[in-house]
Amino acid sequence: MSIALSLGPRVRKSPYFESARAAGLAAATVYNHMYMPTGYGDPAAEYNRLINGVAMWDVAVERQVALKGPDALALARYLTPRNLDGLVIGQGKYAPLCNFEGTVINDPVLQQISEDEIWLSIADSDIKLWAAGIAGARGMDARVFEPDVSPLAIQGPKATDVVASICGDWVRDLGYFAFRPFEINGIPMIVARSGWSKQGGFELYLQDGSRGDELWAIVAEAGKPHGIGPGTPNYIERVESGLISFGADTDDASNPFELGLGKFIDIDQPHDFAGKQALMALREAGVKRRFMGLLIDGDPFTGTNEARWQLTWRDGEYAGYAAAVAYSPRVGSNIAVAMIRSKVVDAAAPVIVHTGAGNLGARVVELPII
Ligand code: THG
C-alpha cells in the first residue's frame, strides 16, 4: 500500500527533481532530508534497463560531507575504522563509520578531492553533525560542511558507452571508485566509476545545483541510442547483489563484522578512531548474528514491502529479521537480505518468515545471492 508524499519546503528537492518529475516520477521517499525518487511506475522496465541496458538515477540524496583544512586527513582517519594509508586524489574507498560503541552509523564512499579536502558520500544519517562535533571536540583544524554536489548515477551494462560518449573514451579505463574532474558546456562535475548496483556504471557528481536539469538533458540525449530511461536505486538488484542499505538493513546495534564489512576496516592500525576499543571487544566476542540471504517459498511477491519481517526457527524461537524482500526474476524465487542469528546460520537450519499475510518457509544462503 502506498500513500501520497506531501511536498514542502522543509524537505529539500534535488537539482534533478523537475526533470525526474517530467520523466514520470511516481514515488519517492525521504533520505538525508531530501526527496529521493524510488520509482517511475514500471518496476519491471526499470529492473530490465538496469540488468540489460542503462538507466539514469537521481541520487542527489547521496550528499557529500566535506572535511577541509590542514587536519582533513586526520579527521577522516578518526571517523572511519578503514585504513586510509595510501589514500590518493582520484581513488575513492568504501569507508564505513562507527560510533564509540562500534555500531555502524553510515557507510560512505570516501574521496580525497584535493590536498586538504576529503568528501564522504554518505548514506542516510546526519554525519555532518557527527563529524563537526568530533572535529570541534578534538580541536582539529578542519571545516565540515555540505558542498553543492549532487550525484547523477548512470548504471547498467551500457552505461560505459553512454558516459564515454559524453566524457570521452578515458572513462573506459577508470578503475572501480576512481574519479576525475570534468566539464561539459561549462558544467563542473566529478566523474566516478561507482554506483549502488553490481551492473557497472558511473556517477556524475554535479558541482553546480543550478544546472541539474541541463545535465539530466545531456545524459538523456546521449543515452537515447542505448535506450536509456529513468530508474532509481533498484530494490530487487540490490537484494540480489547483497548491497547494504544503511538504516534498512541495520539497527542501533549493527557492527561491521555482522554486516560483512570486516574486510573494509583495520582495527589493528596504529591510528586511533571512533569505536576502536569497542570494535576490538566485538571482534573478541565474535558475531552473534550475520547479514545473509534468504530464498523464500511461495508465490512471487509483488510491489514493495514494508518489511522488517520477523524470522523464527525450530519451535518458534526468534531467528532474526528480513530487512528487504523481493521477487527476483533472475533467481526465479522470492529472496531477501536478512540479519540472522549465528547459531541458526551455523545449523544450516530452515527459517520461517512471518510476512504479516501468513508464514513462509525459507532457506538461508550466502550473499551475494547472484
Ligand atoms: N553512491 C554514492 N554515495 C553513496 C552511495 C552510492 N553513499 C551511500 C551509499 N551509496 C554507500 N554504500 C555503498 C555500499 C556498497 C557499495 C557502494 C556504496 C559497493 N560495494 C561493492 C561491494 O560490496 O561488492 C564494492 C566495494 C569495494 O570493493 O570497495 O559498490 O551508491 N555516491
Tab-separated table of N, CA and C in Angstrom, residues 13 58 127-128 154 183 192 256 258 261 289 318-319 333 344 365:
chain	number	residue	atom	x	y	z
A	13	LYS	N	14.672	19.566	-2.300
A	13	LYS	CA	14.499	18.960	-3.618
A	13	LYS	C	15.852	18.876	-4.311
A	58	ASP	N	18.488	9.750	-10.298
A	58	ASP	CA	18.710	10.928	-9.463
A	58	ASP	C	19.079	10.449	-8.056
A	127	ILE	N	25.768	12.796	9.272
A	127	ILE	CA	27.205	12.729	9.521
A	127	ILE	C	27.868	14.113	9.585
A	128	LYS	N	27.248	15.098	8.972
A	128	LYS	CA	27.820	16.452	9.087
A	128	LYS	C	27.873	16.870	10.558
A	154	ILE	N	24.544	6.645	-13.561
A	154	ILE	CA	24.236	6.018	-14.844
A	154	ILE	C	24.683	4.568	-14.683
A	183	GLU	N	34.283	18.727	-17.228
A	183	GLU	CA	33.326	19.805	-17.505
A	183	GLU	C	32.672	19.561	-18.841
A	192	ALA	N	32.922	9.574	-11.609
A	192	ALA	CA	33.453	8.440	-10.844
A	192	ALA	C	32.885	7.137	-11.378
A	256	PRO	N	30.244	-3.792	12.164
A	256	PRO	CA	30.784	-4.099	10.829
A	256	PRO	C	31.011	-5.590	10.587
A	258	GLU	N	29.193	-8.155	11.721
A	258	GLU	CA	27.908	-8.779	11.365
A	258	GLU	C	27.536	-8.494	9.924
A	261	LEU	N	31.423	-6.353	6.748
A	261	LEU	CA	32.288	-5.225	6.389
A	261	LEU	C	33.676	-5.346	7.020
A	289	ARG	N	25.194	-12.558	15.142
A	289	ARG	CA	24.262	-12.601	14.012
A	289	ARG	C	25.027	-12.186	12.756
A	318	TYR	N	13.077	-17.057	18.075
A	318	TYR	CA	13.491	-15.912	17.253
A	318	TYR	C	14.786	-16.233	16.491
A	319	ALA	N	14.804	-15.942	15.190
A	319	ALA	CA	15.986	-16.235	14.371
A	319	ALA	C	16.592	-14.983	13.750
A	333	SER	N	12.901	-16.795	-7.758
A	333	SER	CA	12.415	-17.064	-6.401
A	333	SER	C	12.266	-15.749	-5.656
A	344	VAL	N	21.731	-20.030	14.041
A	344	VAL	CA	20.823	-20.519	13.002
A	344	VAL	C	21.601	-20.733	11.702
A	365	VAL	N	21.055	-18.466	2.711
A	365	VAL	CA	22.154	-18.603	1.744
A	365	VAL	C	23.158	-17.464	1.932
